[in-house]
mmCIF file of C-alpha atoms in Angstrom:
data_model
loop_
_atom_site.group_PDB
_atom_site.id
_atom_site.type_symbol
_atom_site.label_atom_id
_atom_site.label_comp_id
_atom_site.label_asym_id
_atom_site.label_seq_id
_atom_site.Cartn_x
_atom_site.Cartn_y
_atom_site.Cartn_z
ATOM 1 C CA PHE A 1 -0.187 0.098 0.284
ATOM 2 C CA GLU A 2 1.055 3.531 -0.081
ATOM 3 C CA PHE A 3 1.480 5.821 2.241
ATOM 4 C CA ASP A 4 2.474 9.799 2.351
ATOM 5 C CA ALA A 5 4.533 10.561 5.848
ATOM 6 C CA SER A 6 3.754 14.501 4.601
ATOM 7 C CA VAL A 7 0.489 13.890 5.491
ATOM 8 C CA ALA A 8 0.192 11.773 8.456
ATOM 9 C CA PHE A 9 -2.514 12.936 11.066
ATOM 10 C CA ALA A 10 -3.449 11.705 14.211
ATOM 11 C CA CYS A 11 -6.642 12.308 16.188
ATOM 12 C CA ASP A 12 -7.054 10.811 20.049
ATOM 13 C CA PHE A 13 -10.205 11.032 21.489
ATOM 14 C CA ALA A 14 -9.615 8.758 24.686
ATOM 15 C CA GLU A 15 -10.144 11.543 27.485
ATOM 16 C CA THR A 16 -14.402 12.092 26.102
ATOM 17 C CA ASP A 17 -16.735 12.925 28.613
ATOM 18 C CA ASP A 18 -19.267 9.726 28.565
ATOM 19 C CA ILE A 19 -22.754 10.480 26.976
ATOM 20 C CA GLU A 20 -26.063 9.804 28.296
ATOM 21 C CA LEU A 21 -28.375 7.969 25.466
ATOM 22 C CA ALA A 22 -31.779 7.627 26.126
ATOM 23 C CA ASP A 23 -31.160 3.628 26.951
ATOM 24 C CA ALA A 24 -27.911 3.733 27.538
ATOM 25 C CA THR A 25 -24.724 6.247 28.544
ATOM 26 C CA LEU A 26 -22.201 5.638 26.079
ATOM 27 C CA HIS A 27 -18.677 5.655 27.223
ATOM 28 C CA VAL A 28 -15.333 5.841 24.282
ATOM 29 C CA GLU A 29 -12.880 3.826 26.106
ATOM 30 C CA GLN A 30 -10.598 4.556 22.668
ATOM 31 C CA PHE A 31 -11.482 6.250 19.592
ATOM 32 C CA ARG A 32 -8.235 6.579 17.196
ATOM 33 C CA LEU A 33 -7.936 7.624 14.188
ATOM 34 C CA SER A 34 -4.626 8.118 12.021
ATOM 35 C CA SER A 35 -3.097 8.413 9.220
ATOM 36 C CA LEU A 36 -1.862 4.313 9.302
ATOM 37 C CA GLU A 37 -4.295 2.957 11.721
ATOM 38 C CA THR A 38 -8.218 3.211 13.363
ATOM 39 C CA ARG A 39 -8.933 2.000 15.613
ATOM 40 C CA ILE A 40 -12.164 1.952 18.559
ATOM 41 C CA ASP A 41 -13.236 0.974 21.471
ATOM 42 C CA LEU A 42 -16.467 2.575 22.792
ATOM 43 C CA TRP A 43 -18.960 1.279 25.053
ATOM 44 C CA LEU A 44 -22.469 1.509 25.261
ATOM 45 C CA ILE A 45 -23.005 0.693 28.768
ATOM 46 C CA PRO A 46 -27.284 0.063 29.604
ATOM 47 C CA GLN A 47 -29.170 1.433 32.474
ATOM 48 C CA GLU A 48 -29.637 -2.055 34.205
ATOM 49 C CA ASN A 49 -26.341 -3.863 34.469
ATOM 50 C CA THR A 50 -27.461 -7.314 33.153
ATOM 51 C CA GLU A 51 -26.353 -9.248 30.441
ATOM 52 C CA LYS A 52 -30.115 -9.015 28.763
ATOM 53 C CA ALA A 53 -29.932 -5.250 28.634
ATOM 54 C CA ALA A 54 -26.537 -5.661 26.579
ATOM 55 C CA ARG A 55 -27.777 -8.121 24.618
ATOM 56 C CA SER A 56 -30.184 -5.961 23.633
ATOM 57 C CA LEU A 57 -28.402 -3.211 23.339
ATOM 58 C CA ALA A 58 -26.512 -4.876 21.171
ATOM 59 C CA GLU A 59 -29.790 -6.003 18.937
ATOM 60 C CA LYS A 60 -31.039 -2.496 18.437
ATOM 61 C CA TYR A 61 -27.778 -0.944 17.665
ATOM 62 C CA GLY A 62 -26.193 -3.505 15.299
ATOM 63 C CA ALA A 63 -23.500 -2.873 13.109
ATOM 64 C CA TYR A 64 -21.611 1.234 13.176
ATOM 65 C CA ALA A 65 -20.883 2.771 10.427
ATOM 66 C CA LEU A 66 -17.786 6.567 10.369
ATOM 67 C CA VAL A 67 -19.455 8.580 8.736
ATOM 68 C CA ASP A 68 -18.088 12.438 7.387
ATOM 69 C CA GLU A 69 -20.128 15.824 8.016
ATOM 70 C CA GLN A 70 -22.388 14.966 4.958
ATOM 71 C CA GLY A 71 -23.246 11.675 6.370
ATOM 72 C CA GLU A 72 -21.081 10.247 3.231
ATOM 73 C CA VAL A 73 -19.194 6.632 5.245
ATOM 74 C CA VAL A 74 -15.081 7.106 5.447
ATOM 75 C CA GLN A 75 -13.173 5.826 3.002
ATOM 76 C CA TYR A 76 -10.315 3.818 4.584
ATOM 77 C CA SER A 77 -6.927 3.318 3.705
ATOM 78 C CA GLU A 78 -6.435 0.371 0.941
ATOM 79 C CA MET A 79 -4.638 -2.284 3.173
ATOM 80 C CA ASP A 80 -5.015 -5.858 3.640
ATOM 81 C CA TYR A 81 -7.777 -6.638 6.803
ATOM 82 C CA THR A 82 -10.353 -8.048 8.723
ATOM 83 C CA ALA A 83 -12.662 -6.540 10.745
ATOM 84 C CA SER A 84 -15.600 -6.626 12.160
ATOM 85 C CA THR A 85 -18.582 -3.930 13.284
ATOM 86 C CA THR A 86 -20.883 -5.630 15.086
ATOM 87 C CA PRO A 87 -20.574 -5.190 18.809
ATOM 88 C CA TYR A 88 -20.448 -7.864 21.217
ATOM 89 C CA VAL A 89 -21.473 -8.497 24.662
ATOM 90 C CA THR A 90 -18.700 -8.605 27.557
ATOM 91 C CA GLN A 91 -18.705 -7.904 31.277
ATOM 92 C CA ILE A 92 -15.896 -5.733 32.563
ATOM 93 C CA ASN A 93 -15.421 -4.540 35.787
ATOM 94 C CA GLY A 94 -18.326 -6.011 36.485
ATOM 95 C CA GLN A 95 -20.714 -4.187 34.714
ATOM 96 C CA TRP A 96 -22.459 -5.779 30.834
ATOM 97 C CA VAL A 97 -20.967 -3.725 28.279
ATOM 98 C CA CYS A 98 -22.445 -3.701 24.715
ATOM 99 C CA ARG A 99 -18.637 -3.294 23.292
ATOM 100 C CA TYR A 100 -17.570 -2.020 19.488
ATOM 101 C CA LEU A 101 -14.009 -2.650 19.283
ATOM 102 C CA SER A 102 -12.197 -2.677 16.252
ATOM 103 C CA GLN A 103 -8.805 -2.030 14.044
ATOM 104 C CA MET A 104 -8.644 -0.868 11.131
ATOM 105 C CA PRO A 105 -6.547 0.976 8.116
ATOM 106 C CA GLY A 106 -6.268 4.619 8.830
ATOM 107 C CA LEU A 107 -8.104 7.169 6.797
ATOM 108 C CA LEU A 108 -7.868 7.368 2.997
ATOM 109 C CA GLN A 109 -8.527 10.882 3.835
ATOM 110 C CA PHE A 110 -9.732 13.514 6.738
ATOM 111 C CA PRO A 111 -13.297 15.462 7.098
ATOM 112 C CA GLU A 112 -14.153 17.624 9.036
ATOM 113 C CA SER A 113 -15.339 15.645 11.503
ATOM 114 C CA VAL A 114 -16.173 11.689 11.835
ATOM 115 C CA ALA A 115 -19.210 10.277 13.372
ATOM 116 C CA PHE A 116 -19.879 6.809 14.727
ATOM 117 C CA THR A 117 -23.110 5.764 14.036
ATOM 118 C CA ALA A 118 -25.165 2.851 14.760
ATOM 119 C CA GLY A 119 -29.459 2.017 14.651
ATOM 120 C CA ASP A 120 -29.548 4.608 11.700
ATOM 121 C CA GLU A 121 -28.151 6.876 14.892
ATOM 122 C CA GLU A 122 -26.094 9.717 15.133
ATOM 123 C CA LEU A 123 -23.966 8.376 18.859
ATOM 124 C CA ILE A 124 -20.926 10.665 18.693
ATOM 125 C CA ARG A 125 -19.469 13.162 16.415
ATOM 126 C CA PHE A 126 -15.605 14.099 16.653
ATOM 127 C CA ASP A 127 -14.580 17.249 15.157
ATOM 128 C CA LEU A 128 -11.246 17.141 13.238
ATOM 129 C CA MET A 129 -9.174 19.479 14.033
ATOM 130 C CA ILE A 130 -6.615 19.509 10.623
ATOM 131 C CA GLU A 131 -4.239 22.859 10.812
ATOM 132 C CA GLU A 132 -2.434 23.187 6.690
#
C-alpha cells in the first residue's frame, strides 16, 4: 500500500466525557484516527447492569459506521484487513456492556468531522482539527 508521510495525522479522543443516551451511557475507551490505523473501543453501558440489557442494546444498535459531515461513510486506506463492525456483549469489571471494538486501516482522507453511527443514529461526532 502507499502512504504519504508528509500528511501523517492522528486524532485521539480517549478523554471524551461519557454521553447519556435514552437507554444507555456511551463510554469512549479509545477512538483514534490516524493515517496508519483506526482504533475504536466504544462501550454502550445499559441502565440495568445485566447481560440481557447489554444484549438488547447490541440488537438495537447493531453494526456501526463512521461517516463524515455529509453522512457519507469514510474511506479507509487500501490495506488488507479483517474487521467486524458489529458489537459483542461482555462484562468488564463487573459491568455488562455492549462493546464496539475494532482495528481498521487508517483513513484515506480526513473529513472535517467523523461520526460514529449505529442503529441509524449518530451516537457521537468528533471534530477533526486539521491544520494546514
